[in-house]
Short mmCIF file of C-alpha atoms and ligand atoms in Angstrom, two decimals:
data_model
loop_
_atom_site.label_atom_id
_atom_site.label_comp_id
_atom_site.label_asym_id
_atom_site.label_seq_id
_atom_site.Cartn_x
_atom_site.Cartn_y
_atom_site.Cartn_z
CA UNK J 10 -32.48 8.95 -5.87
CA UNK J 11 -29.35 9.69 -7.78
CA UNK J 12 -26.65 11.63 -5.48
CA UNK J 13 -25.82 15.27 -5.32
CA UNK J 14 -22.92 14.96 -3.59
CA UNK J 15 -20.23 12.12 -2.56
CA UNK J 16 -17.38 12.33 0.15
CA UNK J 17 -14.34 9.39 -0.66
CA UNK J 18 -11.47 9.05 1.40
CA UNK J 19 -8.12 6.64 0.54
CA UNK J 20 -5.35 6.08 1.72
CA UNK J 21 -1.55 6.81 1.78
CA UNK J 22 0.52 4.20 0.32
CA UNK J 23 4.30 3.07 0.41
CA UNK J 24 5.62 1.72 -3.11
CA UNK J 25 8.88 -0.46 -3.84
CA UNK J 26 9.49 -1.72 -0.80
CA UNK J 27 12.47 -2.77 -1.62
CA UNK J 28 13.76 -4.45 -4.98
CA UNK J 29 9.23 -4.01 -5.93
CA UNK J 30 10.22 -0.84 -7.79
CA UNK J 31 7.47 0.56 -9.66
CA UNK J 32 5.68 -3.14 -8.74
CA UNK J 33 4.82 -3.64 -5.15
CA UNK J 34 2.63 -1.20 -3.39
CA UNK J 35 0.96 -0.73 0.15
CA UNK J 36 -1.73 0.81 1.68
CA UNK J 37 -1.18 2.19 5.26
CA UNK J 38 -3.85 2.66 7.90
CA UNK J 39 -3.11 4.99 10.25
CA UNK J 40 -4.72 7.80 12.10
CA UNK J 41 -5.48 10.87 9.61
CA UNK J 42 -2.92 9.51 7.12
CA UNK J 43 -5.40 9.52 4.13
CA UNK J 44 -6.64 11.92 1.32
CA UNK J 45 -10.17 13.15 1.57
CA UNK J 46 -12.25 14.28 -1.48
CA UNK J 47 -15.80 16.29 -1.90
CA UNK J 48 -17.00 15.79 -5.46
CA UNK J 49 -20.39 17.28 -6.04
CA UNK J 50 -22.55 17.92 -9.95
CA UNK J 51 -22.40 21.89 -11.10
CA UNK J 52 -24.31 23.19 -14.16
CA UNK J 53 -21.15 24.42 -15.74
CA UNK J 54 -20.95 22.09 -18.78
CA UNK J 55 -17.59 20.32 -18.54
CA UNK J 56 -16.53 22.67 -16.15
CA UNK J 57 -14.60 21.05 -13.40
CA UNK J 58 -13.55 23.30 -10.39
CA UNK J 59 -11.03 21.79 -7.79
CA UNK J 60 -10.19 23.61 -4.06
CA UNK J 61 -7.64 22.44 -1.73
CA UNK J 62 -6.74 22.16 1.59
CA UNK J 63 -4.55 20.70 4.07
CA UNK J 64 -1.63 19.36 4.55
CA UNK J 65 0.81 21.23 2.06
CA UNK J 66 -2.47 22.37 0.17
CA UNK J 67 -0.53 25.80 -0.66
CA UNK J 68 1.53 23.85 -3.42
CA UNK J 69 -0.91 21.65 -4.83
CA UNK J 70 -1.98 23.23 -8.51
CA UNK J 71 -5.87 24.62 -8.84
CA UNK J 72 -6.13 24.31 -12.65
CA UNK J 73 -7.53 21.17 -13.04
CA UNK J 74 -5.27 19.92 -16.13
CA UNK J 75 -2.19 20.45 -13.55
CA UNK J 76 -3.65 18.78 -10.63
CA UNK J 77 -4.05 14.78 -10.23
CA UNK J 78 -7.72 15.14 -9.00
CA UNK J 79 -8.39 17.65 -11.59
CA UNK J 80 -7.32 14.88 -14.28
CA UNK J 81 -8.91 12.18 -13.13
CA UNK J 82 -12.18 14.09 -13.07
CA UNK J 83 -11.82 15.65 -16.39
CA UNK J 84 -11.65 12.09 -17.59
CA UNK J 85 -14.10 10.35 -15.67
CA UNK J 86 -16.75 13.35 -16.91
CA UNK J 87 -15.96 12.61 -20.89
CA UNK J 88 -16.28 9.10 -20.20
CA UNK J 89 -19.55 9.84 -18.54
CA UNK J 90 -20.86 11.76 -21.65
CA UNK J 91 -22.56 14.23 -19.04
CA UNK J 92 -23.40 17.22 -19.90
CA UNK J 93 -22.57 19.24 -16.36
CA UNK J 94 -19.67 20.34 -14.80
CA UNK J 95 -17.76 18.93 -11.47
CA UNK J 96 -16.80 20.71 -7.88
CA UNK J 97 -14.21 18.64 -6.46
CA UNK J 98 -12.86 19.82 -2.75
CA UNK J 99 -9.44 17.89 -1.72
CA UNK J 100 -8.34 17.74 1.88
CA UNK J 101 -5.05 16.65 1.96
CA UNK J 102 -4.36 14.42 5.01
CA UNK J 103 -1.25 13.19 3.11
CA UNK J 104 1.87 16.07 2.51
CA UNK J 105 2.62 16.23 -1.40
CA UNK J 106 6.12 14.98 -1.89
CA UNK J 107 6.45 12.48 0.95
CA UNK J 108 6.84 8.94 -0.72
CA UNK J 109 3.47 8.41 1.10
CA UNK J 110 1.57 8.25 -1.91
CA UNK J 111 -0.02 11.65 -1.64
CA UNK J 112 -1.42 12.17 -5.41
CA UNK J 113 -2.22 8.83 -5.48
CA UNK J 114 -4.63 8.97 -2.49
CA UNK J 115 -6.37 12.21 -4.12
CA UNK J 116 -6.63 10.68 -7.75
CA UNK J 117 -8.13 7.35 -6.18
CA UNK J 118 -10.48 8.58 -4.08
CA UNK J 119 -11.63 11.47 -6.70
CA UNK J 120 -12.21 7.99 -9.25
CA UNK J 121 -14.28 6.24 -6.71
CA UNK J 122 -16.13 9.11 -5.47
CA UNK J 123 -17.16 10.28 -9.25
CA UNK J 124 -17.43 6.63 -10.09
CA UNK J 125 -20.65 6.50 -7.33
CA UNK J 126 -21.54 10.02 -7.76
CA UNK J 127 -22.23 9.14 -11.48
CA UNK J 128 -23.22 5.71 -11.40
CA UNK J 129 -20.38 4.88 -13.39
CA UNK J 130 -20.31 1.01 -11.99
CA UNK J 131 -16.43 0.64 -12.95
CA UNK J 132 -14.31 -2.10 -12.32
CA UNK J 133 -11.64 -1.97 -9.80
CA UNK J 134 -9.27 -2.12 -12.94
CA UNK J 135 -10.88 0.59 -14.72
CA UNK J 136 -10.79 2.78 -11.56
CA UNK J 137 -6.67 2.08 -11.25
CA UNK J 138 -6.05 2.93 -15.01
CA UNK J 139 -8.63 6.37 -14.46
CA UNK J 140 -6.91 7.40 -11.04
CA UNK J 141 -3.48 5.91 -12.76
CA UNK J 142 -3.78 8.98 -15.80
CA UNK J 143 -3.68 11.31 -12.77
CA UNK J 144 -0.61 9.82 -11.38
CA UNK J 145 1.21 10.25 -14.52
CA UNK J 146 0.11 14.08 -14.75
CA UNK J 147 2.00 14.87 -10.64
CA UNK J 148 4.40 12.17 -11.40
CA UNK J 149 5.38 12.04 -15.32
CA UNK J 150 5.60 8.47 -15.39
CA UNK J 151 3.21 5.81 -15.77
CA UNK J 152 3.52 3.66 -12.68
CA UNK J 153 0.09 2.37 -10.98
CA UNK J 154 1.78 1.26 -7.76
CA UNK J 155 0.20 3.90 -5.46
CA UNK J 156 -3.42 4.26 -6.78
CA UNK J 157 -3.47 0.33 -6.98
CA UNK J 158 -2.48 0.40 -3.25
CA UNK J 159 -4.64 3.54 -2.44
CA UNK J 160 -7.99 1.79 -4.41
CA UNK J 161 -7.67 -2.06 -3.64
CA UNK J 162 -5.63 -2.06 -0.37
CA UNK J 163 -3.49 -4.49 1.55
CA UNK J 164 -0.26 -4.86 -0.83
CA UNK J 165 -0.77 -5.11 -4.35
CA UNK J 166 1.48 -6.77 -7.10
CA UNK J 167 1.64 -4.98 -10.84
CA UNK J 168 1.73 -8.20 -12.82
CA UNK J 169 1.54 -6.37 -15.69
CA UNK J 170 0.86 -2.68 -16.76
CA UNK J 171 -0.64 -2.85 -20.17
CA UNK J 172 -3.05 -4.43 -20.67
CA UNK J 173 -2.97 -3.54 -16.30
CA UNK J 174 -2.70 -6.75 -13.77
CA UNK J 175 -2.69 -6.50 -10.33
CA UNK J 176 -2.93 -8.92 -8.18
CA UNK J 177 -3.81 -8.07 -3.96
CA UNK J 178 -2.34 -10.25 -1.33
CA UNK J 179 -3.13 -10.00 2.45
CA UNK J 180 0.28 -9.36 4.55
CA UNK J 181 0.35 -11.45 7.71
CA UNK J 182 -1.45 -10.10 10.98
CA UNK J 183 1.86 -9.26 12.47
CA UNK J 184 3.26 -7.27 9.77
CA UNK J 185 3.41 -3.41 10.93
CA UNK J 186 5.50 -0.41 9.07
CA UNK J 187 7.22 2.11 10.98
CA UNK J 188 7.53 4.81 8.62
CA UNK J 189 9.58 8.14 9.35
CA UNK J 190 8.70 11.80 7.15
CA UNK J 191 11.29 13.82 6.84
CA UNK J 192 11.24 17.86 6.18
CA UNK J 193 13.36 17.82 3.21
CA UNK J 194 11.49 17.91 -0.02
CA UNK J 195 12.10 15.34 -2.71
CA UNK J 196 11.02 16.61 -5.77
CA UNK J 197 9.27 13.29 -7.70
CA UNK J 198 10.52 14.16 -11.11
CA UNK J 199 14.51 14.08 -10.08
CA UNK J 200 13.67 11.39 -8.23
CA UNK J 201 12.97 9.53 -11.61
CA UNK J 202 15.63 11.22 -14.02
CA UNK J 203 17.81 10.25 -11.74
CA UNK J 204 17.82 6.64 -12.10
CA UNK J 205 19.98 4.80 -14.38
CA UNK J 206 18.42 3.60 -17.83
CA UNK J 207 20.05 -0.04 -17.80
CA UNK J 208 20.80 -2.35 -15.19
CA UNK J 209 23.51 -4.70 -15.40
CA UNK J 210 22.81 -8.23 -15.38
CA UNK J 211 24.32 -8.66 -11.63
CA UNK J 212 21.71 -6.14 -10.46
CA UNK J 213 19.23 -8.00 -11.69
CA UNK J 214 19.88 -10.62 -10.46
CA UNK J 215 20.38 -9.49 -6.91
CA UNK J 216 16.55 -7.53 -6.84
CA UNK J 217 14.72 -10.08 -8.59
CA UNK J 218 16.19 -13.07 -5.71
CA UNK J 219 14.92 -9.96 -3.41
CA UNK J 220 11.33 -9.35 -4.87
CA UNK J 221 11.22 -13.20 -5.02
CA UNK J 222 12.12 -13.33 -1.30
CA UNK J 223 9.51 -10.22 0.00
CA UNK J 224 6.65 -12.32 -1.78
CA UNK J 225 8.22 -15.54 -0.60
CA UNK J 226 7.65 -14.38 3.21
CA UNK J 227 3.82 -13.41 2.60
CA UNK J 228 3.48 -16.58 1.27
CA UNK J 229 5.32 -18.20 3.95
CA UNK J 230 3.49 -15.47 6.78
CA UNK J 231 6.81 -14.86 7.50
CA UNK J 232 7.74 -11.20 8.23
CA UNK J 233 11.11 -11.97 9.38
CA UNK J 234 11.87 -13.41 5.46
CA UNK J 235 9.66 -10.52 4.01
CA UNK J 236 12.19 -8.18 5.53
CA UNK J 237 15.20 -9.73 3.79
CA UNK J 238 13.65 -8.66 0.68
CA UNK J 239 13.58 -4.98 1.46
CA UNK J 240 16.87 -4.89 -0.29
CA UNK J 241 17.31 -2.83 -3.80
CA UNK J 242 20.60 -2.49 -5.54
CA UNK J 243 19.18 -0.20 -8.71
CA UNK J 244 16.63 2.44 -7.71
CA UNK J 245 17.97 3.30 -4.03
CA UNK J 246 21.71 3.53 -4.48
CA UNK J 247 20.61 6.47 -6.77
CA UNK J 248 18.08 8.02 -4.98
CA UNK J 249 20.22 7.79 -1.43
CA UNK J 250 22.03 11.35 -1.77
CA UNK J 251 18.60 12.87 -2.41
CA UNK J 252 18.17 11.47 1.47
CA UNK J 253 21.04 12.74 3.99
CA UNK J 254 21.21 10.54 6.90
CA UNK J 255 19.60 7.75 4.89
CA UNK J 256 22.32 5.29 5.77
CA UNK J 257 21.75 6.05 9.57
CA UNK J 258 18.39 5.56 9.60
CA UNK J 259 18.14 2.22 8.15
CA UNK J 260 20.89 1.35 9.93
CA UNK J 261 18.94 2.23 13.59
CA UNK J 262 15.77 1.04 12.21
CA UNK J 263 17.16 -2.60 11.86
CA UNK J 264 18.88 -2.17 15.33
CA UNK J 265 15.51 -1.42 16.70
CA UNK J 266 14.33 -4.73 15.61
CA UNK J 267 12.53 -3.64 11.79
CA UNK J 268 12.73 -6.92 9.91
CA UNK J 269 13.70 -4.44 6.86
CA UNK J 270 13.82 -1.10 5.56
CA UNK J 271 13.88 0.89 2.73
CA UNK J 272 13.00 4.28 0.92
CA UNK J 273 9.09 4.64 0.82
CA UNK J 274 8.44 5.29 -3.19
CA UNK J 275 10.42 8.03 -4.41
CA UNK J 276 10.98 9.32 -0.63
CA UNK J 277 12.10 11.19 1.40
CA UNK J 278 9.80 8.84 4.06
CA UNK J 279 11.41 5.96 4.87
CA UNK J 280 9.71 2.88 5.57
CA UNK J 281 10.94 -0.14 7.86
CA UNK J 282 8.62 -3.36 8.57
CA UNK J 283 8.48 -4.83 11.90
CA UNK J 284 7.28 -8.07 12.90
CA UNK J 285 4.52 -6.70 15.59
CA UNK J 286 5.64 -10.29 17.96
CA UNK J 287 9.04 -9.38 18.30
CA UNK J 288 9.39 -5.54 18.01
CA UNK J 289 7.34 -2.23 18.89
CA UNK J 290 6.70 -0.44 16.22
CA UNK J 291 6.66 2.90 17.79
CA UNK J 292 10.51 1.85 18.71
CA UNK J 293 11.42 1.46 15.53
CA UNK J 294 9.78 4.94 14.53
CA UNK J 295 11.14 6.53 17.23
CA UNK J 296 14.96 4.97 16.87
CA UNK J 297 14.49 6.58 12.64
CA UNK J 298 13.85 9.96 13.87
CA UNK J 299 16.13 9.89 16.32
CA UNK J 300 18.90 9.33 13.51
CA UNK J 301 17.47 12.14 11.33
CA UNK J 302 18.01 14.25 14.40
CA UNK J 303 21.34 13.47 14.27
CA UNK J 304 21.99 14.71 10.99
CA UNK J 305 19.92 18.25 11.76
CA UNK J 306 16.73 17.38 9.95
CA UNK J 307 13.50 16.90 11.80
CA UNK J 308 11.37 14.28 11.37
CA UNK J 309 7.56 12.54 11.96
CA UNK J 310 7.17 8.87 13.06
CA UNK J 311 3.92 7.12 11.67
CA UNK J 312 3.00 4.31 12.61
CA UNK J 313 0.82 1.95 10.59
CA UNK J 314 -0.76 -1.21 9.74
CA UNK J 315 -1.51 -2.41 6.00
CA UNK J 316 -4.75 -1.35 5.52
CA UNK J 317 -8.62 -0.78 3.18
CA UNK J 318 -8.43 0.89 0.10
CA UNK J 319 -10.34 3.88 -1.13
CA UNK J 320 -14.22 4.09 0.16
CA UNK J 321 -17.28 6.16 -0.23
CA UNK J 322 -17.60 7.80 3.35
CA UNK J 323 -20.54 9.99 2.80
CA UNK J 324 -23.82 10.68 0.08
CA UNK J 325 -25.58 13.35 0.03
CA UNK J 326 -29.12 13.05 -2.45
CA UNK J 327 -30.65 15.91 -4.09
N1 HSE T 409 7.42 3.53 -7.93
C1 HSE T 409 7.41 4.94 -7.86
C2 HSE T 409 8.83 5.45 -7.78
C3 HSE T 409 6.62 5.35 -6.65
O1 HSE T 409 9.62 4.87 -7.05
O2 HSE T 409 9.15 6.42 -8.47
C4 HSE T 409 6.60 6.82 -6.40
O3 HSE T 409 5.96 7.05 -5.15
#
């Protein structure tokens, strides 16, 4: 019996990490921290109808050619060739312009929750480059480090992004992130025009022996040696005074005990990795928001694990 109705959930991710800018992505289990999405058939021909609510829902766009779900689905139907129309009801666990991957998690699980509703049977790959076209609508640039996250889970490398490679590595068991949300807004597209257009070769060289050095630590299952590679010279020193009180709260993050820290994706989250056998987590998150107190803003720890990607929770047959 072909479905009437499928319920997807997936969820927030971090991206960068460090020197991994538009490259390294990963998915974050933690309590309620993930996009959930209703996608059910309506006669409308090509109609697609999108609701929203949730976290920040008031200033997520309802026409569906401004809003990442609305995209995805739009797609996803013409690929389809069917000739009805989509209802597709996002509850946003995830607040829109966090760094936590919000869009991401709503175009990922819309793709996987069409891709069963319609029998689609689409590779992993061709759900990142779907959910990816959704991205680029919220974010105006191409990067598929969020939806890889948000679709295959664990961390993700973006080999390459056309023709799309990613390749999915499992993090060692005592690799936590203590992640801190700010109230300040970052808005996504500053947060890009922002950053320079060439990097000089010195730059280079410093993220790449950084990148090298985060992957080098997986390998390794060393969190300690992943941590020294949460270090960017490029993308952060530019998006830093979008952050006030950045400086403090990396700075008591790695006094806590994080292994490393940096922005979470565009921010204003920011994300520090602790080595769960020689630091509490909830320490770490704590000691962040403590420092964004300090500067007047307030603040939400999260604490999290690496975690699933997107997944079919619920289907209902006609
Ligand atoms: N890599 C992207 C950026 C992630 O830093 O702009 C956005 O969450």
């Amino acid at each position: 019996m072909s479905p009437s109705s499928i319920e997807a959930i997936a969820p927030a991710t971090s991206a960068n990490l460090g020197a991994g800018f538009d490259v390294f992505g990963v998915a974050l289990d933690s309590p309620l921290l993930f996009d959930r999405v209703l996608v059910e058939k309506i006669e409308d021909e090509g109609k697609i109808e999108i609701e929203v609510e949730g976290e920040g829902a008031e200033g997520v766009p309802r026409e569906p050619e401004r809003n990442t779900a609305g995209i995805v689905a739009r797609e996803l139907l013409r690929f389809s060739g069917r000739r009805h129309g989509l209802k597709i009801v996002v509850y946003k666990g995830i607040r829109p312009g966090s760094g936590l991957g919000s869009s991401a998690a709503s175009a990922a699980a819309t793709a996987v929750a069409i891709n069963e509703l319609l029998n689609l049977k689409l590779s992993q790959s061709q759900l990142i480059d779907f959910a990816a076209l959704g991205e680029l609508a919220s974010a105006g640039a191409p990067h598929a480090d969020n939806v890889s996250a948000a679709i295959l889970g664990d961390f993700i490398i973006i080999t390459s992004r056309e023709p799309l490679e990613v390749l999915k590595l499992k993090l060692p068991d005592n690799a936590e992130f203590a992640i801190v949300l700010p109230e300040i807004k970052v808005d996504t597209g500053l947060a890009r025009a922002l950053l320079p257009k060439k990097v000089d070769l010195s730059s280079m060289v410093y993220n790449i022996g950084r990148a090298a050095t985060f992957v080098a630590g997986i390998a390794l299952n060393n969190v300690e040696i992943m941590g020294r590679g949460m270090m960017d010279s490029v993308i952060e020193p530019a998006r830093a005074p979008l952050i006030p009180g950045l400086s403090q709260v990396k700075e008591r993050a790695l006094k806590a005990g994080a292994a490393g820290v940096a922005i979470s994706g565009a921010g204003p989250s920011v994300i520090a990795l602790v080595d769960s056998r020689k630091a509490r987590t909830e320490t770490v998150a704590m000691a962040m928001k403590e420092a964004f107190e300090e500067v007047g803003i307030g603040s939400r720890p999260i604490c999290a694990r690496p975690g699933p990607g997107a997944k079919v929770i619920r289907r209902e047959v006609e």
